[in-house]
Amino acid sequence: MDRIYITTPMYYVNAEPHLGHTYTTIIADTLKRYYRQQGVDAFLLTGTDEHGDKIAQAAKANGMSPQAYADKISAVFRATWDECGIDYDHFLRTTDDYHKKFVQEVLQKIYEAGDIYFGEYGGFYCYGCERFYTEKELVSGKCPDHQTVPAYIKEKNYFFRMSKYQQRLLETLESKPDLIRPERYRGEVLAFLREPLEDLSISRPKSRLDWGIPLPFDGEHVTYVWFDALLNYVSVLKHKGEEVFEAYWPRANHLIAKDILKPHAIYWPTMLMAAGLPLYDHLNVHGYWVMDSGKMSKSLGNVVRPLDMKKRFGMDAFRYFLLREMPFGQDANFSYDALINRINADLANNFGNLVSRVLAMQQRYFSGAVQRLGDWRQEDTALRDKFAQAEGEMKQHMAALQFHRALESLWGAIDHANRYIVQTAPFTIYKEEAQRPRVGEILHHLLEAIRTSAHLLAPFLPDTSRQLHTLLGISADEVNSRKPWGSFFAAGHKVSPPSVLFPRIEPEGEK
Ligand code: ME8
């Protein structure tokens, strides 16, 4: 059986879930649902990253112990994903015992193999990123991501011989062009690897930071948070048993934004090499959501919280916007205007109207009973073919993680269905008694268009798809039926009267 292992980053518990975390988690969920629908066994991992300076500092600022603080925020992440209907298979916390144990086992193994040594290091440390920067990487002396001046830290640490694996990583990237995608991020990593790679400091002295996993070979040091967190992708599978590990590793598709490209594209593969494990299948890197071209921040009061979005717009409408608006790999702008326009235009008007017109006519003309199909006319075949074409295109776009293009293709078919109504004019020809059987046929084809949409939409808008199946009177065990167009509905099968799928949104002065 085909399998895929999909992961989100383990989110830091120093902030509550916002738009950015939600986007990555939603695309992960969409991919999982999509692969499942294709008959692929998919496992989705998400969770929280809880050790390190950043969390210790946030806990302190909140007057809590790091553990109590991590417990609290991690629970918020989990509850949020539950509320959002994210179909994850496992929620990992880097403070889980099995994870800590695995990190120590890997450290011990790499240490014994001679790839970890003790040395002194001085460098510019950004707490926001939890990593050292070289002078060259800083922009006007500041961290390019956080725009803060990093602290200069000099201390004795353990180092991972990352440099030893530079050549092998470079060769792997050259021989596997889709290991890191889209291409621009692969290009960035290749450029980086053409410069000498430094070894990675992987410990912090306990005297400075004790919120971390102790090194198994030196109790005076704790593990650097990235060396700890990255191993989550494997620790969970090992925890579930050797067969689970064998089944899903290395079929990993990691999903991240560009902020954490370096740890995932350089630290992680070299760590896997040193641990004697095969590399992941793909590292999939998306861009940033920006707010009217600025950064989302608490102090600016423009943080987008997923549960607020669910309440105000509905989860599926919010999902639709995120998936439709961002071309995977590029930055996208979040604005309430754009969100409301898309919901009103694509969901309420275009798709919502199609469904309600068809169900209303079916009700009014035939009391909801599906009519028999006669001979197909050219426009009927064209409608069916348009949906088949959309499905084919969606497959290609999903393989390239182009969610927005997949939805665009489907909406092309939905537009076509709306035009089919105008072209065939069932509401006009119904007036002639002799034309009534044809009206029944037209509506039958339109119900097929809605049934096909419900199927193709399921990974993207799962609640809407369920609602559509209910309206169409399709039972749970029939939802995945791929019976050909025209042979699903028996004559006399009852569909429901319309109900509003996507209410029109009136702006309320959001910015
Ligand atoms: O980096 N636009 O956690 P984190 C798009 N703990 N995506 C965004 C975003 C934005 N504006 N802001 C955040 C960490 N994200 C580490 C990961 S993994 C072993 C350890 C999303 O809480 C995006 O997925 O800072 C990004 O990579 C991630 O949140 C960073 O989450």
XYZ file of C-alpha atoms in Angstrom, residues 221-443:
223
model
C 24.817 20.327 29.685
C 21.391 20.240 28.085
C 20.626 19.622 24.413
C 20.309 22.547 22.031
C 16.614 22.965 21.257
C 16.872 22.379 17.490
C 18.852 19.159 17.917
C 16.094 18.047 20.285
C 13.066 19.265 18.291
C 14.026 17.980 14.840
C 14.271 14.431 16.130
C 10.535 14.527 16.855
C 9.807 13.464 13.303
C 11.363 10.089 14.035
C 10.865 9.746 17.793
C 7.100 9.483 17.437
C 7.313 6.681 14.869
C 9.798 4.727 16.999
C 7.497 5.238 19.959
C 4.628 3.686 18.018
C 6.727 0.644 17.235
C 9.287 -0.604 14.773
C 6.611 -1.531 12.188
C 5.156 1.947 12.263
C 8.630 3.385 11.845
C 9.336 1.039 8.924
C 5.982 1.902 7.363
C 6.336 5.680 7.407
C 10.037 6.491 7.449
C 11.460 7.812 5.124
C 8.192 8.603 3.345
C 8.161 11.963 5.065
C 6.781 15.137 3.575
C 7.749 17.904 5.952
C 5.785 21.148 5.707
C 7.415 24.335 6.971
C 7.662 28.049 6.182
C 10.867 29.619 4.938
C 11.822 30.855 8.449
C 13.024 27.404 9.435
C 14.557 26.332 6.149
C 18.129 26.093 7.432
C 17.468 23.772 10.368
C 15.326 21.508 8.171
C 17.489 21.625 5.067
C 20.919 21.454 6.709
C 20.867 20.424 10.379
C 18.188 17.762 9.976
C 19.566 15.826 6.968
C 23.095 15.854 8.372
C 21.732 14.649 11.731
C 19.941 11.828 9.928
C 23.151 10.922 8.101
C 25.105 10.826 11.356
C 22.381 8.717 12.986
C 22.491 6.285 10.057
C 18.918 6.998 8.979
C 17.671 7.656 5.442
C 16.646 11.204 4.489
C 13.085 12.425 4.240
C 11.316 12.337 0.856
C 10.481 16.035 0.595
C 10.921 19.253 2.474
C 8.055 21.488 1.342
C 8.602 25.157 2.032
C 5.952 27.842 1.920
C 6.192 31.615 2.198
C 4.927 34.018 4.847
C 1.527 35.421 5.460
C 1.963 39.129 5.854
C -0.570 41.679 6.988
C -0.842 44.410 4.409
C 2.845 43.825 3.800
C 3.808 44.197 7.457
C 4.441 41.641 10.171
C 1.675 40.214 12.318
C 2.432 41.086 15.912
C 0.783 41.265 19.284
C 1.916 44.827 19.816
C 0.296 45.928 16.538
C -2.898 44.178 17.605
C -3.297 42.502 14.221
C -2.850 38.881 15.227
C -5.247 36.584 13.363
C -6.502 33.813 15.651
C -7.975 30.707 14.063
C -10.902 30.348 16.447
C -11.933 33.975 15.935
C -11.910 33.258 12.197
C -13.989 30.133 12.645
C -16.552 32.024 14.664
C -16.800 34.970 12.329
C -16.553 33.295 8.905
C -16.915 29.544 9.434
C -13.986 27.133 9.344
C -14.437 26.022 5.750
C -14.706 29.563 4.439
C -11.473 30.458 6.257
C -9.776 27.310 4.952
C -10.921 28.161 1.437
C -9.380 31.601 1.625
C -6.035 30.358 2.943
C -5.777 27.568 0.405
C -6.992 29.667 -2.524
C -5.025 32.813 -1.785
C -1.444 31.660 -1.188
C 0.577 30.232 -4.064
C 2.656 27.628 -2.256
C 6.208 28.906 -1.858
C 5.399 32.601 -2.159
C 4.359 35.181 0.417
C 0.715 36.173 0.518
C -1.134 39.094 1.974
C -3.866 38.625 4.533
C -6.593 41.237 4.481
C -10.187 41.132 5.602
C -11.261 42.755 2.339
C -9.717 39.975 0.311
C -11.107 37.324 2.655
C -14.654 38.690 2.532
C -14.521 39.188 -1.236
C -13.439 35.626 -1.831
C -16.061 34.172 0.475
C -18.809 36.222 -1.123
C -17.707 35.775 -4.726
C -16.520 32.169 -4.845
C -18.464 30.516 -2.049
C -21.693 32.427 -1.461
C -22.339 33.517 -5.063
C -20.657 31.077 -7.333
C -20.814 27.729 -5.600
C -23.529 28.431 -3.020
C -25.889 29.724 -5.690
C -25.308 26.740 -7.917
C -26.272 24.375 -5.134
C -29.276 26.347 -3.984
C -30.652 26.918 -7.492
C -30.397 23.266 -8.413
C -31.899 21.983 -5.178
C -34.656 24.617 -5.301
C -35.649 23.623 -8.851
C -35.466 19.940 -8.000
C -37.843 20.630 -5.130
C -40.214 22.914 -6.960
C -40.495 20.894 -10.176
C -40.160 17.331 -8.937
C -40.696 17.439 -5.141
C -37.008 16.576 -4.712
C -37.179 13.337 -6.715
C -34.333 12.728 -9.182
C -35.543 12.120 -12.764
C -34.394 9.554 -15.292
C -31.685 10.440 -17.815
C -32.530 10.105 -21.507
C -30.171 10.624 -24.402
C -27.281 12.914 -23.560
C -26.942 16.115 -25.480
C -23.662 17.675 -26.425
C -23.857 20.193 -23.547
C -24.408 17.375 -21.022
C -21.274 15.562 -22.143
C -19.366 18.844 -22.103
C -20.394 19.422 -18.476
C -19.279 15.960 -17.413
C -16.016 16.325 -19.332
C -15.302 19.665 -17.716
C -15.462 18.079 -14.250
C -13.310 15.162 -15.401
C -10.788 17.629 -16.752
C -10.812 19.575 -13.467
C -10.186 16.381 -11.529
C -7.185 15.542 -13.711
C -5.759 19.019 -13.286
C -6.311 18.899 -9.535
C -4.232 15.733 -9.347
C -1.317 17.424 -11.022
C -1.588 20.543 -8.898
C -1.813 18.581 -5.665
C 1.311 16.607 -6.565
C 3.071 19.982 -6.790
C 1.337 21.337 -3.639
C -0.360 24.004 -5.711
C -3.500 24.134 -3.605
C -4.629 27.432 -5.097
C -4.416 26.037 -8.628
C -6.319 22.900 -7.631
C -9.180 25.037 -6.351
C -8.979 27.261 -9.402
C -9.462 24.201 -11.628
C -12.466 23.038 -9.646
C -13.996 26.502 -9.753
C -13.522 26.470 -13.517
C -15.881 23.488 -13.611
C -18.293 25.119 -11.159
C -18.400 28.207 -13.397
C -19.141 25.915 -16.274
C -22.062 24.368 -14.362
C -23.491 27.838 -13.757
C -23.180 28.598 -17.465
C -24.868 25.284 -18.252
C -27.906 26.469 -16.283
C -28.021 29.699 -18.263
C -27.530 27.836 -21.530
C -30.114 25.104 -20.922
C -32.551 27.463 -19.106
C -34.551 24.827 -17.201
C -36.667 27.521 -15.488
C -37.852 28.739 -18.917
C -38.421 25.473 -20.708
C -40.313 24.037 -17.740
C -43.201 26.214 -18.817
C -43.745 23.896 -21.783
C -45.184 20.626 -20.643
C -43.418 18.654 -23.384
C -40.037 19.898 -22.170
C -40.450 18.716 -18.575
C -38.581 15.418 -19.002
C -35.656 17.437 -20.369
C -35.766 19.660 -17.275
C -35.487 16.490 -15.195
C -32.421 15.465 -17.193
C -30.776 18.857 -16.877
C -31.238 18.810 -13.117
